Short mmCIF file of C-alpha atoms and ligand atoms in Angstrom, two decimals:
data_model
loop_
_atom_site.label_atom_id
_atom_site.label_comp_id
_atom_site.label_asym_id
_atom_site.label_seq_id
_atom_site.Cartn_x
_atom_site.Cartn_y
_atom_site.Cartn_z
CA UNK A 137 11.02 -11.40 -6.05
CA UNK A 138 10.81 -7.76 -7.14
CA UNK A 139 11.67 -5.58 -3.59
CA UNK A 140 8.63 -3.14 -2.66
CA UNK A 141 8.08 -1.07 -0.11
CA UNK A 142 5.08 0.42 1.40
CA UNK A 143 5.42 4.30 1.75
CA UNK A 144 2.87 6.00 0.39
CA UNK A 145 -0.81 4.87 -0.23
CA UNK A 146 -0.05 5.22 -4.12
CA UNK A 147 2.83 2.35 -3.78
CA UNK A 148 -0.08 -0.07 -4.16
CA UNK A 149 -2.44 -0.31 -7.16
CA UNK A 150 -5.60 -0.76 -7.20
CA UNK A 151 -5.74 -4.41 -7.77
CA UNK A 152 -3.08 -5.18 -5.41
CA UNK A 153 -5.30 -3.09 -2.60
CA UNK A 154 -8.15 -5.60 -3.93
CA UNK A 155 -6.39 -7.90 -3.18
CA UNK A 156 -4.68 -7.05 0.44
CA UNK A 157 -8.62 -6.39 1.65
CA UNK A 158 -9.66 -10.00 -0.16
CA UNK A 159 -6.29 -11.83 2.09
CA UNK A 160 -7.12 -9.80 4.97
CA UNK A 161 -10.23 -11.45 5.14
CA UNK A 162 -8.66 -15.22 5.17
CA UNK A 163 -6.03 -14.22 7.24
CA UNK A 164 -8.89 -12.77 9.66
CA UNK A 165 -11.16 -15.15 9.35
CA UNK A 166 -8.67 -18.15 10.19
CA UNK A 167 -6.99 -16.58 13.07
CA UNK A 168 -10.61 -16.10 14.83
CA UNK A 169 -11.17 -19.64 14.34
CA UNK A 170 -7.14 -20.27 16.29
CA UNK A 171 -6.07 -21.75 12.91
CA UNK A 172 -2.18 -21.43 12.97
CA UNK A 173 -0.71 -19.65 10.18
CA UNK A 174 3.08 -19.17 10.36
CA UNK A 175 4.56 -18.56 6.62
CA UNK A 176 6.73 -15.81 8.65
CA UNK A 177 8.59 -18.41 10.67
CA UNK A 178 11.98 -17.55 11.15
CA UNK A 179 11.46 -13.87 10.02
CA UNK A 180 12.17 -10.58 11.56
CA UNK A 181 10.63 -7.52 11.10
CA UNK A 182 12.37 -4.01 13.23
CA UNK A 183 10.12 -1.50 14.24
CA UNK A 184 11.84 1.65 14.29
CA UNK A 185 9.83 4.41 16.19
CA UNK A 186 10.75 7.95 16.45
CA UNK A 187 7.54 9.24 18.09
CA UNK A 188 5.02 7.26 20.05
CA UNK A 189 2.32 4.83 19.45
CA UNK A 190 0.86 2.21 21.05
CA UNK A 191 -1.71 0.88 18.01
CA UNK A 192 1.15 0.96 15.82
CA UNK A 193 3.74 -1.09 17.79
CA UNK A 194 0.96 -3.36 19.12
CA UNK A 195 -0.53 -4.46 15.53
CA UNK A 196 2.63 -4.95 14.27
CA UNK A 197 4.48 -6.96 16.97
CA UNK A 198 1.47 -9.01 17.40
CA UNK A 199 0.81 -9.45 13.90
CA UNK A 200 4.67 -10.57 12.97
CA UNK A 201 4.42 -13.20 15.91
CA UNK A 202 1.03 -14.37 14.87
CA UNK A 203 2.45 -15.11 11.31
CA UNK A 204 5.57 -17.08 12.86
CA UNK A 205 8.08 -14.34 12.65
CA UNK A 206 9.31 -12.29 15.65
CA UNK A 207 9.49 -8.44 16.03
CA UNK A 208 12.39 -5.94 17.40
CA UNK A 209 11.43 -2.41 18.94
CA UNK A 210 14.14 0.19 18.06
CA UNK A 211 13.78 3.82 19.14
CA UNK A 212 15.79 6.65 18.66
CA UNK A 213 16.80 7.33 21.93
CA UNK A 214 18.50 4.51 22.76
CA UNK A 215 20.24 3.20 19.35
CA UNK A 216 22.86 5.21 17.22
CA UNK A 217 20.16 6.52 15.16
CA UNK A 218 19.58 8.99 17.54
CA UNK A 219 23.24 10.31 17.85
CA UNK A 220 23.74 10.77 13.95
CA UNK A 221 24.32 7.81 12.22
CA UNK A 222 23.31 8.72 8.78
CA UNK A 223 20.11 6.73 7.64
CA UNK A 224 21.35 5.12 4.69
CA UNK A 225 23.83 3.56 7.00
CA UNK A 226 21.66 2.51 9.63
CA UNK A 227 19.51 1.35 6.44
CA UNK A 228 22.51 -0.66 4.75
CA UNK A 229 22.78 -2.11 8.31
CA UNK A 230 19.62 -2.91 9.14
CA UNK A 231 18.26 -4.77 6.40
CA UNK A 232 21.10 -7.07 6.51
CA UNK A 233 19.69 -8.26 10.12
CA UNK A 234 16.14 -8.60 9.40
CA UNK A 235 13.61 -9.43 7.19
CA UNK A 236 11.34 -6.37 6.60
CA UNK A 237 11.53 -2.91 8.33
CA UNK A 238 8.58 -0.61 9.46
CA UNK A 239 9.42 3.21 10.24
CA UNK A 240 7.54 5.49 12.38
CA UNK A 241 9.20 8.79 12.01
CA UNK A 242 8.92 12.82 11.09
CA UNK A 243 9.51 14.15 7.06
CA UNK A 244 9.04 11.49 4.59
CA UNK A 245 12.29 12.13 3.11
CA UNK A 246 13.41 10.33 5.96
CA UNK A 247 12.20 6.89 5.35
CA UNK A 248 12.48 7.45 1.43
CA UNK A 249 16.18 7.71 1.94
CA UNK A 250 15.87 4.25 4.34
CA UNK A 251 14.00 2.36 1.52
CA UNK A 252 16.98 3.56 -1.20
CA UNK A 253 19.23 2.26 0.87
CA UNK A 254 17.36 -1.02 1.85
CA UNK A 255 17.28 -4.93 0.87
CA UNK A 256 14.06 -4.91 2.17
CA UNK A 257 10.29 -4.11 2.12
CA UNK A 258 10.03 -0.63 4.32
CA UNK A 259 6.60 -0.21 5.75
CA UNK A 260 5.21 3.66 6.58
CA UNK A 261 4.23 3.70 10.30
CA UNK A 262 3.20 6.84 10.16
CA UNK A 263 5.70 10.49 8.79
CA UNK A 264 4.37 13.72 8.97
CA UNK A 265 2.88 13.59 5.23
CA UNK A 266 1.29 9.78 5.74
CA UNK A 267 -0.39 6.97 7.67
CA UNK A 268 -1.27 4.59 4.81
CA UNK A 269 -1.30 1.36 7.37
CA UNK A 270 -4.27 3.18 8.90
CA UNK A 271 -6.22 3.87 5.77
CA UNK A 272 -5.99 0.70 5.22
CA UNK A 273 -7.04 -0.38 8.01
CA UNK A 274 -10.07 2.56 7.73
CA UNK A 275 -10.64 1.34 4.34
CA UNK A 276 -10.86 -2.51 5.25
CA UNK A 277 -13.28 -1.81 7.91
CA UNK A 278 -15.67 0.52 5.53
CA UNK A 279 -15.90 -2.94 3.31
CA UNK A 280 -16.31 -5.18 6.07
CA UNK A 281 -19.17 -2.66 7.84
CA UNK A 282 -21.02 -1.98 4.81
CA UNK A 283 -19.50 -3.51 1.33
CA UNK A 284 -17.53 -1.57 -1.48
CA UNK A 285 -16.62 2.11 -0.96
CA UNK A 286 -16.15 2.99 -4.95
CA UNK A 287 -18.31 6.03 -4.95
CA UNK A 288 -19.17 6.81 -1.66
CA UNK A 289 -18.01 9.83 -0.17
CA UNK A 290 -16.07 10.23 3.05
CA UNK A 291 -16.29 13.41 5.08
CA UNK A 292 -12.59 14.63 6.65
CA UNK A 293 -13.38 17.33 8.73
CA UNK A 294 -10.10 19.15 10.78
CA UNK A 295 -6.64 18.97 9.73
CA UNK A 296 -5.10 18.59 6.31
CA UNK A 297 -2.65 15.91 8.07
CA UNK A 298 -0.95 12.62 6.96
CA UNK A 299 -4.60 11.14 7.57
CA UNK A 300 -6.61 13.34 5.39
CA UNK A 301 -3.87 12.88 2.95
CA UNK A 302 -3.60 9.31 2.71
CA UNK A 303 -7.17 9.39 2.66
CA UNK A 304 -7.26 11.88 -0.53
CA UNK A 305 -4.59 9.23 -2.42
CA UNK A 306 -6.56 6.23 -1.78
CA UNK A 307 -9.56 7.98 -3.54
CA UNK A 308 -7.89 8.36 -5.98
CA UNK A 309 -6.77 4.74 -6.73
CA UNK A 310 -10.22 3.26 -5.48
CA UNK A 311 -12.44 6.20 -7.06
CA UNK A 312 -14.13 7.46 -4.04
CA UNK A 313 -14.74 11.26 -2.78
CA UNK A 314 -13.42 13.03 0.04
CA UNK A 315 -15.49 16.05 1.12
CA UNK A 316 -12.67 17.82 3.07
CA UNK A 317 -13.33 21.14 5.43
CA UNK A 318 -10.68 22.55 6.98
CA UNK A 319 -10.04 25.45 9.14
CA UNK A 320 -8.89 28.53 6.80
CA UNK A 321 -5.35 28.52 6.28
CA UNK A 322 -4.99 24.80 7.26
CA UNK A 323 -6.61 23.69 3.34
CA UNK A 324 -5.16 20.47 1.26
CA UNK A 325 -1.97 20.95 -0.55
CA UNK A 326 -2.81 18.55 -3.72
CA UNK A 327 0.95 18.95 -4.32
CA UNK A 328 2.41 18.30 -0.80
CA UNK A 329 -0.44 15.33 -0.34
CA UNK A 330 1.53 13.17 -3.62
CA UNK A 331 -2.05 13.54 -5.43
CA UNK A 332 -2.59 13.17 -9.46
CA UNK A 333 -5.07 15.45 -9.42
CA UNK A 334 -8.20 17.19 -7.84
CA UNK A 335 -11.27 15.00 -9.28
CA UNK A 336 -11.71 12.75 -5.97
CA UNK A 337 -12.36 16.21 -3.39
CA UNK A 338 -14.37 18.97 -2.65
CA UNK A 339 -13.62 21.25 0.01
CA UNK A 340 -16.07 23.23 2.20
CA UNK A 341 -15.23 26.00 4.47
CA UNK A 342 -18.38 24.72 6.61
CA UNK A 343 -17.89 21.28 8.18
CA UNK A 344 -21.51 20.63 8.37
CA UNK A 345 -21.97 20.54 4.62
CA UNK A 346 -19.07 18.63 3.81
CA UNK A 347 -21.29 16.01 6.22
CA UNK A 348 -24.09 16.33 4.45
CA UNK A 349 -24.83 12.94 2.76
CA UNK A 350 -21.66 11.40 3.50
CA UNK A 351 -21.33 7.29 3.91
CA UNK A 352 -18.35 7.72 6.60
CA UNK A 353 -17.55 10.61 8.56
CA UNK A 354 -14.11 11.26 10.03
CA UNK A 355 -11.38 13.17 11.79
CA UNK A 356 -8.08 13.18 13.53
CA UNK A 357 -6.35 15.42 16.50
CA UNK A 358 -6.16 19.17 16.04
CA UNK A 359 -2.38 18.68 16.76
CA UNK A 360 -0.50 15.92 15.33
CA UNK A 361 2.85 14.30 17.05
CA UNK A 362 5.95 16.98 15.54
CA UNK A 363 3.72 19.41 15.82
CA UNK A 364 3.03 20.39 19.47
CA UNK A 365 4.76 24.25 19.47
CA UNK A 366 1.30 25.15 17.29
CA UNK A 367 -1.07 23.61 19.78
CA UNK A 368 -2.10 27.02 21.49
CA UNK A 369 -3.05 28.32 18.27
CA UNK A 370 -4.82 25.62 16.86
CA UNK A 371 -6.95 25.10 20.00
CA UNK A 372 -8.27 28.63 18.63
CA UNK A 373 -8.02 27.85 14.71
CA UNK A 374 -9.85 24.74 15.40
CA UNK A 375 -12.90 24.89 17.73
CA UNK A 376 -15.61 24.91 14.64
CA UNK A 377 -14.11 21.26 13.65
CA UNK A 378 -15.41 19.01 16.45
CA UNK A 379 -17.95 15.89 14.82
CA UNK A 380 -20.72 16.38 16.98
CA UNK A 381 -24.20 14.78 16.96
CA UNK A 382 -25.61 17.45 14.35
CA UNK A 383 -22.84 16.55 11.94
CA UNK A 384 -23.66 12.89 11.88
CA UNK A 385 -27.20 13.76 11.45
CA UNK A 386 -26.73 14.85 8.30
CA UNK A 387 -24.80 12.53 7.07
CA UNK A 388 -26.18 9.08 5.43
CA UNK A 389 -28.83 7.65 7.60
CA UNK A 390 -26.34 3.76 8.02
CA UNK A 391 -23.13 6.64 8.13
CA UNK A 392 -20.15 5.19 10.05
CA UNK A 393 -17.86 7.38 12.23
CA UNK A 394 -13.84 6.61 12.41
CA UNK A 395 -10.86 8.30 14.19
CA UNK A 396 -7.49 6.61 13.89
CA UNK A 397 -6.80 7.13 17.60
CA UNK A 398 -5.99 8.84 20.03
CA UNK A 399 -8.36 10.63 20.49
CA UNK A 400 -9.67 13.85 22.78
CA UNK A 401 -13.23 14.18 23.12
CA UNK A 402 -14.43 17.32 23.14
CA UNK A 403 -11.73 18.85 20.72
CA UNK A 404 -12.26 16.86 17.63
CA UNK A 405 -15.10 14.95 18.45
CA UNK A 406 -18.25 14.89 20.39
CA UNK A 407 -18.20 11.84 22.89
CA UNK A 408 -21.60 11.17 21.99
CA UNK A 409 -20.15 10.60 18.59
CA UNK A 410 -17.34 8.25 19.43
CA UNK A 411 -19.04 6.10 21.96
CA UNK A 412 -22.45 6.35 20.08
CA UNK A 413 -24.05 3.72 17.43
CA UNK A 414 -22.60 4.90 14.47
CA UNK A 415 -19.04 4.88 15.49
CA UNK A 416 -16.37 1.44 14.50
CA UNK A 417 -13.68 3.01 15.71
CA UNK A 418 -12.83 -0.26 17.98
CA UNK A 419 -13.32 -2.60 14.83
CA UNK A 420 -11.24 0.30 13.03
CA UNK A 421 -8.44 -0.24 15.54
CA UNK A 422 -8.16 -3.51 15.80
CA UNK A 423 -8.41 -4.46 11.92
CA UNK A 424 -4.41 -2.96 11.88
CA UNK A 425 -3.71 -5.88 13.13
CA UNK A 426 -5.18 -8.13 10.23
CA UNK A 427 -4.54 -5.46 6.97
CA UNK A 428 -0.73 -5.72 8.38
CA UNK A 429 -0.40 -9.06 8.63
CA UNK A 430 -1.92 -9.36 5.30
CA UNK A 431 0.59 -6.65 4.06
CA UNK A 432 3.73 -8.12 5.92
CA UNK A 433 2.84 -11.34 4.10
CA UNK A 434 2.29 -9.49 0.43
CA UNK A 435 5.72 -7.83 0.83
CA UNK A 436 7.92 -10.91 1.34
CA UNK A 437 6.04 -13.68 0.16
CA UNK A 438 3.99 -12.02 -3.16
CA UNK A 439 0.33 -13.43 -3.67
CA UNK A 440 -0.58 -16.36 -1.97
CA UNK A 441 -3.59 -18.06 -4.00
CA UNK A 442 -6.51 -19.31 -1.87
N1 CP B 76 -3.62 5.21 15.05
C1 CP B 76 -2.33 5.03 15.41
O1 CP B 76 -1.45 4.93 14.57
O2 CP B 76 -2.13 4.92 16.75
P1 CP B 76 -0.73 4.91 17.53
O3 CP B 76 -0.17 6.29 17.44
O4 CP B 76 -1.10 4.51 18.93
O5 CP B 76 0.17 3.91 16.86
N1 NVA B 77 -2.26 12.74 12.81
C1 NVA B 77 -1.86 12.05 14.01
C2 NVA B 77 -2.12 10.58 13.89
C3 NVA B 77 -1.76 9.77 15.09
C4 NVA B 77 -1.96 8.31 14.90
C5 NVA B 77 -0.38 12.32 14.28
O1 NVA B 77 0.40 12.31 13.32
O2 NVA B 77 -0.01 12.55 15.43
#
């Protein structure tokens, strides 16, 4: 089988997303009902964190063990890749030992270099650029709340972070819009975010507009993990780019509200908004677990028919 990894949102096309969300589903569907499903057995999969998480590390220990396999927790503090052992060693090394690899970690230049160096799938968990395990996850749930999302519109209001631009490359491959607002001098790069082009966004300099009409609205923290040195200033750049109650009024009358987690009410988002009717984020969260295991199985086993 042809060796893929899982780096970018755009390492998928849009038939193969089809169909992850399709498998997800079964997958989903038969673990609620306790049916055991273990085409993993005897498979590893090391988690290799550089920052923290706890959705991350959860979905994807749970999900390897609830396919058959088992998963290892590596951190940079306490293994050699913390004291300088180049990556495409620790790569060469690595995926010798196990089965498939996911990476949390800072530029993705880092875990490009893994995958060149790997014999097996490498999963993003999450670099500065992208989190394209959440917008999957994000993406799944938007079907499973309230059917297709071709042409809808999603509203990212905050930072132009690895979320928004995951975000802006999945609308591209599954022709949605992204209206995107954006404190001034925080704004998309197209380039930087791995886009084709600029077809699937509009930006607005006022957050309530780029609300206006939209199917799901959704944010992120002012300050993402890597970043923490500009937190002072962006408490300042930032305070116009909370979701609050008059946001989601505007938006589609069935609009759903997401955050990837963490999050801090009353920075980002209202908690009104979060904990009120519209939000999923707790379906949001805990659909990782299922796009993953659908993914984990994609990456070493190909399509599985039925
Ligand atoms: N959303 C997310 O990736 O959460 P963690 O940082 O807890 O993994
Ligand atoms: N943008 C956030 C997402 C955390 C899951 C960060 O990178 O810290």
């Amino acid at each position: 089988m042809e060796l893929r990894h899982f780096l970018q949102f755009k390492d998928l096309s849009r038939a193969e997303l089809d169909y992850l969300f399709d498998r997800t589903r079964v997958i989903k569907d038969r673990f609620k009902r306790y049916e055991a499903y273990h085409p993993l057995t005897d498979r590893t999969l090391a988690m290799i964190f550089e920052k923290s998480s706890t959705r991350t590390r959860l979905s994807f220990e749970a999900g390897m063990h609830q396919l058959g396999g088992s998963a290892i927790y590596l951190n940079t503090r306490d293994t050699q890749l913390g004291r300088g052992e180049p990556v495409e060693d620790a790569a060469e090394v690595i995926s010798r030992m196990v089965d498939i690899v996911m990476i949390r970690t800072f530029e993705q230049r880092i875990i490009e270099r893994f995958a060149a160096h790997s014999r097996v799938p490498v999963i993003n968990g999450l670099t500065n650029e992208y989190h394209p395990c959440q917008i999957l996850a994000d993406i799944y749930t938007f079907i499973e709340q309230r059917g297709p999302i071709q042409g809808k519109t999603v509203a990212w209001i905050g930072d132009s972070n690895n979320m928004c631009n995951t975000w802006l490359q999945a609308a591209e491959i599954l022709d949605f819009n992204v209206h995107v607002s954006t404190p001034p001098g925080y704004e998309v790069e197209p380039e930087g975010a791995g886009l084709f082009g600029t077809d699937h966004f509009e930006s607005f300099a006022d957050p309530l507009a780029a609300c206006r009409g939209a199917d799901l609205v959704t944010t992120d923290v002012w300050t993402s993990m890597g970043f923490e040195a500009e937190n002072a200033e962006r408490q300042k750049a930032f305070a116009d780019w909370c979701v609050d109650a008059e946001m989601m009024a505007v938006a589609a009358k069935d609009a759903v509200f997401m955050h990837c987690l963490p999050a801090h009410r009353g920075e980002e988002v209202e908690a009104e908004v979060i904990d009120g009717p519209q939000s999923v984020v707790w379906e949001e969260a805990a659909n990782r677990l299922h796009v993953q295991k659908a993914l984990m199985e994609f990456l070493l086993l190909g399509r599985i028919e039925a």
